[in-house]
């Protein structure tokens, strides 16, 4: 026997137009319009960043005798479109060290006694960048009737296809961070009821960040072997990435309500992913994405993970500062805005504003 409660009486005389007015409210239209804007922004951002990769001022070291090095550096820096930014290095050893320290992305070692020069690259920093440097070198050397030999001094690991595991690991952490904050916002209200609730929410997200940071590091390292040998450092970076993203998302929610979730998606996914230097390293991106990438959590975290795994942690200080800033500022703004809203709604006199 059915236990379904009987449906309430329908209001007579209500036609389709009346139901449409009730169903399609200004709020729902505004939300759908926001989703459409994010969707079109996603398409624009990804295609805009990737549709025509062009090298711009790739840092390159030149190792050559003094009478050759100067003119070669001048010629490289004078190429149309500024594809490279060349400087001299005293020896091949210095050039290799500069690549591994992330001071330059490639080096040309000129052999004055032969017809073949050497191009040193580190494709772990991005195979697309190494391939582009090779094309530039081959074009340059071909014009001089010389050959170029490519030596990859730091390739990706055997299980890190095209060196993209760092990027995909970071994307997983970023998505987990803003989704966890968004779900807590949907379940408990985008704006926490009081500052204590904000502290509790941030504390829960901090715990989540520690667990998810470890989970990602375990999957990328011991389980799949894509980024092995750096478990503790990857765990620390992952926890920082997740908490930075989630704290910023909470701050957006406290300030803007549910719209804050859309802002988080815009910042961390629509803009963050294509500018992160994953599929195409930063020197190959258009100006806008090249400018914002290192200041967003996705780009900062990708640089930190990649350089920890392949380059002994060189050139990660700014990336860690960026992530720490999102974590600290996000926490401060979330708590401060929550406290201000609570005081406005519950003033000391007891009369709500």
XYZ file of C-alpha atoms in Angstrom:
353
model
C 0.000 0.000 0.000
C 1.437 3.367 -0.975
C 2.452 5.730 1.810
C 2.994 8.745 -0.455
C 1.416 11.898 0.945
C -1.404 13.250 -1.197
C -0.442 16.149 -3.363
C -1.723 19.541 -2.343
C -4.533 21.060 -4.344
C -3.441 22.827 -7.466
C -4.342 26.464 -7.712
C -7.025 26.769 -10.387
C -6.584 28.944 -13.399
C -2.781 28.969 -13.451
C -1.534 28.601 -16.973
C 1.890 27.984 -18.456
C 2.809 31.668 -18.439
C 2.166 31.976 -14.701
C 4.187 28.839 -13.978
C 7.009 30.169 -16.167
C 7.115 33.402 -14.187
C 7.347 31.439 -10.941
C 10.005 29.037 -12.263
C 12.252 31.536 -14.042
C 13.060 34.026 -11.323
C 15.508 36.926 -11.622
C 17.843 35.058 -9.254
C 17.867 31.922 -11.400
C 18.422 33.975 -14.539
C 21.334 35.776 -12.901
C 22.912 32.461 -11.861
C 22.497 30.953 -15.339
C 23.956 34.104 -16.876
C 26.929 33.783 -14.545
C 27.419 30.162 -15.575
C 27.278 31.172 -19.249
C 29.912 33.835 -18.635
C 32.180 31.282 -16.937
C 31.658 28.812 -19.768
C 32.523 31.326 -22.471
C 35.410 32.596 -20.359
C 36.737 29.042 -20.084
C 36.672 28.627 -23.863
C 38.227 32.029 -24.451
C 40.965 31.539 -21.862
C 42.057 28.071 -22.963
C 41.953 28.692 -26.695
C 43.434 32.137 -26.258
C 46.388 30.742 -24.320
C 47.047 27.656 -26.456
C 45.936 28.369 -30.019
C 49.213 29.909 -31.175
C 52.196 29.307 -28.865
C 54.939 31.817 -29.667
C 58.336 32.024 -27.938
C 59.050 35.204 -26.043
C 62.427 35.983 -24.473
C 63.399 32.403 -23.627
C 66.471 32.729 -21.361
C 69.459 31.244 -23.204
C 73.148 31.064 -22.286
C 75.859 31.222 -24.952
C 79.216 29.510 -24.486
C 81.730 30.533 -27.147
C 85.102 32.237 -27.602
C 84.980 35.960 -26.826
C 85.185 37.005 -30.483
C 82.179 34.813 -31.283
C 80.074 35.085 -28.109
C 79.367 38.815 -28.290
C 78.139 38.895 -31.901
C 76.131 35.706 -31.359
C 74.379 37.119 -28.285
C 73.615 40.309 -30.210
C 72.237 38.318 -33.102
C 70.058 36.175 -30.847
C 68.685 39.183 -29.012
C 67.951 40.865 -32.320
C 65.782 38.088 -33.757
C 62.338 39.208 -34.911
C 59.723 38.897 -32.183
C 62.272 38.615 -29.349
C 62.028 34.810 -29.103
C 65.122 34.550 -26.880
C 66.967 36.568 -24.264
C 70.610 35.562 -24.610
C 73.573 36.099 -22.319
C 77.080 34.679 -22.161
C 78.364 31.924 -19.892
C 82.014 31.254 -19.143
C 81.998 27.518 -19.796
C 79.751 24.595 -20.611
C 79.803 23.624 -16.938
C 78.519 27.078 -15.979
C 75.813 26.833 -18.613
C 74.688 23.444 -17.316
C 74.610 24.814 -13.787
C 72.541 27.801 -14.922
C 69.973 25.485 -16.526
C 69.688 23.291 -13.442
C 69.464 26.373 -11.194
C 66.623 27.635 -13.468
C 68.485 30.806 -14.391
C 68.186 29.915 -18.101
C 66.127 27.418 -20.081
C 68.733 26.416 -22.673
C 72.350 26.959 -23.666
C 74.232 26.989 -26.959
C 77.808 25.703 -26.785
C 79.771 26.739 -29.868
C 82.603 24.514 -31.101
C 84.993 26.881 -32.910
C 87.049 23.988 -34.295
C 84.201 22.029 -35.858
C 80.935 22.445 -37.708
C 78.592 21.114 -35.007
C 77.474 23.081 -31.973
C 75.610 21.753 -28.920
C 72.227 22.855 -27.592
C 71.713 22.006 -23.919
C 68.098 21.742 -22.750
C 66.186 20.380 -19.763
C 62.905 19.001 -21.095
C 61.657 18.255 -17.565
C 60.869 21.983 -17.437
C 58.560 21.527 -20.423
C 59.137 19.514 -23.598
C 57.389 22.161 -25.699
C 59.937 24.734 -24.547
C 62.871 22.453 -25.350
C 61.437 21.702 -28.788
C 61.002 25.400 -29.478
C 64.589 26.145 -28.428
C 65.740 23.364 -30.754
C 63.819 24.827 -33.702
C 65.308 28.273 -33.100
C 68.825 26.857 -32.825
C 68.456 24.735 -35.970
C 67.179 27.734 -37.943
C 70.045 29.871 -36.680
C 72.725 27.257 -37.246
C 71.345 26.303 -40.643
C 71.778 29.872 -41.853
C 75.485 29.550 -40.956
C 75.807 26.119 -42.632
C 76.404 24.508 -39.249
C 74.809 21.582 -37.441
C 73.343 21.458 -33.946
C 73.403 18.529 -31.530
C 70.747 18.501 -28.800
C 71.667 17.233 -25.320
C 68.870 16.900 -22.784
C 70.563 17.249 -19.385
C 67.383 16.812 -17.335
C 64.586 14.869 -19.076
C 61.305 13.933 -17.375
C 61.177 10.718 -15.387
C 60.410 7.452 -17.128
C 56.837 7.476 -15.771
C 56.260 11.209 -16.132
C 54.963 11.429 -19.672
C 55.990 14.746 -21.286
C 56.714 16.140 -17.824
C 53.063 16.958 -17.168
C 52.559 15.003 -13.940
C 53.476 18.054 -11.839
C 50.799 20.107 -13.571
C 48.097 17.458 -13.227
C 48.949 16.886 -9.565
C 48.539 20.594 -8.894
C 45.223 20.722 -10.769
C 43.941 17.921 -8.546
C 44.964 19.805 -5.420
C 43.449 23.079 -6.692
C 40.122 21.456 -7.618
C 39.956 19.711 -4.254
C 40.628 22.967 -2.424
C 37.897 25.082 -3.958
C 35.380 22.213 -4.150
C 35.796 21.416 -0.450
C 35.228 25.063 0.447
C 32.285 25.304 -1.953
C 30.613 22.172 -0.565
C 30.940 23.420 2.999
C 29.443 26.697 1.820
C 26.484 24.971 0.178
C 25.906 22.748 3.209
C 26.302 25.387 5.913
C 25.621 28.632 4.121
C 28.014 30.544 1.913
C 28.420 33.095 4.691
C 29.065 31.356 8.036
C 26.599 32.316 10.780
C 29.277 33.923 12.953
C 33.065 34.294 13.216
C 33.312 31.098 15.285
C 31.754 29.157 12.421
C 34.277 30.736 10.053
C 37.148 29.574 12.249
C 35.643 26.080 12.409
C 35.239 25.974 8.634
C 38.813 27.129 8.056
C 40.063 24.595 10.604
C 38.199 21.788 8.830
C 39.696 22.890 5.527
C 43.184 22.979 7.042
C 42.745 19.362 8.131
C 41.404 18.487 4.697
C 44.438 20.187 3.115
C 46.859 18.064 5.140
C 45.067 14.845 4.182
C 44.591 15.698 0.509
C 48.147 16.977 0.187
C 49.422 13.645 1.454
C 47.037 11.717 -0.789
C 48.204 13.499 -3.920
C 51.876 13.094 -3.006
C 51.369 9.367 -2.388
C 49.584 8.832 -5.702
C 52.149 10.787 -7.742
C 55.108 9.284 -5.893
C 55.083 5.798 -4.352
C 51.863 4.540 -5.971
C 52.317 5.542 -9.634
C 56.018 6.431 -9.615
C 55.492 9.560 -11.725
C 57.190 11.921 -9.246
C 59.155 9.639 -6.909
C 61.562 10.463 -4.112
C 60.108 13.717 -2.759
C 57.170 12.605 -0.645
C 57.557 14.944 2.337
C 58.241 18.059 0.302
C 55.384 17.334 -2.099
C 53.104 16.693 0.869
C 54.004 20.087 2.339
C 53.479 21.874 -0.979
C 50.195 20.050 -1.537
C 48.842 20.972 1.894
C 49.780 24.607 1.272
C 48.197 24.613 -2.203
C 44.922 23.101 -1.015
C 44.589 25.365 1.999
C 45.537 28.478 0.005
C 42.848 27.686 -2.557
C 40.185 26.782 -0.003
C 40.904 29.767 2.277
C 40.647 32.147 -0.675
C 37.373 30.487 -1.715
C 35.949 30.919 1.794
C 36.937 34.595 1.691
C 35.160 35.015 -1.653
C 32.050 33.337 -0.226
C 31.969 35.500 2.884
C 32.311 38.630 0.773
C 30.049 37.676 -2.148
C 27.917 34.731 -1.059
C 27.381 32.011 -3.669
C 28.863 34.272 -6.335
C 32.193 33.747 -4.562
C 32.273 30.144 -5.798
C 32.067 31.402 -9.377
C 34.888 33.854 -8.690
C 37.029 31.009 -7.337
C 36.405 28.957 -10.486
C 37.242 31.963 -12.648
C 40.504 32.611 -10.829
C 41.758 29.086 -10.213
C 40.461 27.228 -13.286
C 39.454 29.566 -16.095
C 42.529 31.776 -15.690
C 44.793 29.611 -13.547
C 45.069 26.407 -15.576
C 46.062 27.780 -19.008
C 48.521 30.269 -17.488
C 50.210 27.757 -15.179
C 52.988 26.710 -17.557
C 51.805 23.111 -17.743
C 50.974 22.254 -21.341
C 52.989 25.223 -22.593
C 55.679 26.796 -20.377
C 55.411 30.498 -19.606
C 57.742 31.810 -22.381
C 55.405 30.304 -25.007
C 52.199 31.909 -23.699
C 50.598 35.152 -24.909
C 51.280 38.300 -22.899
C 48.210 38.255 -20.649
C 48.580 34.637 -19.530
C 52.341 35.010 -19.216
C 51.847 37.979 -16.898
C 49.297 36.429 -14.524
C 50.508 32.836 -14.342
C 53.110 33.086 -11.614
C 50.755 35.115 -9.382
C 47.982 32.506 -9.351
C 48.097 29.371 -7.172
C 48.082 26.968 -10.132
C 51.130 28.500 -11.777
C 53.010 29.022 -8.524
C 52.354 25.456 -7.393
C 53.295 23.945 -10.772
C 56.641 25.741 -10.663
C 57.238 24.657 -7.060
C 56.444 20.981 -7.677
C 58.377 20.761 -10.940
C 61.460 22.463 -9.534
C 61.430 20.394 -6.345
C 61.229 17.140 -8.299
C 63.680 17.919 -11.102
C 65.807 20.912 -10.122
C 66.678 20.417 -6.440
C 64.196 23.038 -5.285
C 65.821 25.964 -7.117
C 63.715 29.019 -7.969
C 60.699 28.177 -5.788
C 60.867 30.933 -3.160
C 58.504 33.308 -4.970
C 56.081 30.468 -5.721
C 55.899 29.535 -2.034
C 55.405 33.173 -1.046
C 52.513 33.470 -3.506
C 50.823 30.365 -2.082
C 51.412 31.536 1.482
C 49.902 34.931 0.623
C 46.694 33.314 -0.653
C 46.497 31.217 2.522
C 47.183 34.080 4.950
C 45.195 36.789 3.176
C 42.314 34.402 2.485
C 42.145 33.433 6.163
C 42.373 37.040 7.346
C 39.744 38.312 4.894
C 37.361 35.429 5.652
C 37.548 36.012 9.400
C 37.579 39.793 9.201
C 34.631 39.986 6.814
C 32.696 37.434 8.869
C 33.318 39.441 12.041
C 32.230 42.677 10.341
C 29.029 41.093 9.008
C 28.212 39.603 12.397
C 28.690 42.944 14.164
C 26.553 44.701 11.577
C 23.745 42.190 12.013
C 24.119 41.992 15.835
C 25.237 45.395 17.075
C 26.237 45.759 20.755
C 22.957 47.522 21.631
C 21.007 44.394 20.810
C 18.985 45.919 17.960
C 19.747 44.288 14.596
C 20.854 46.685 11.895
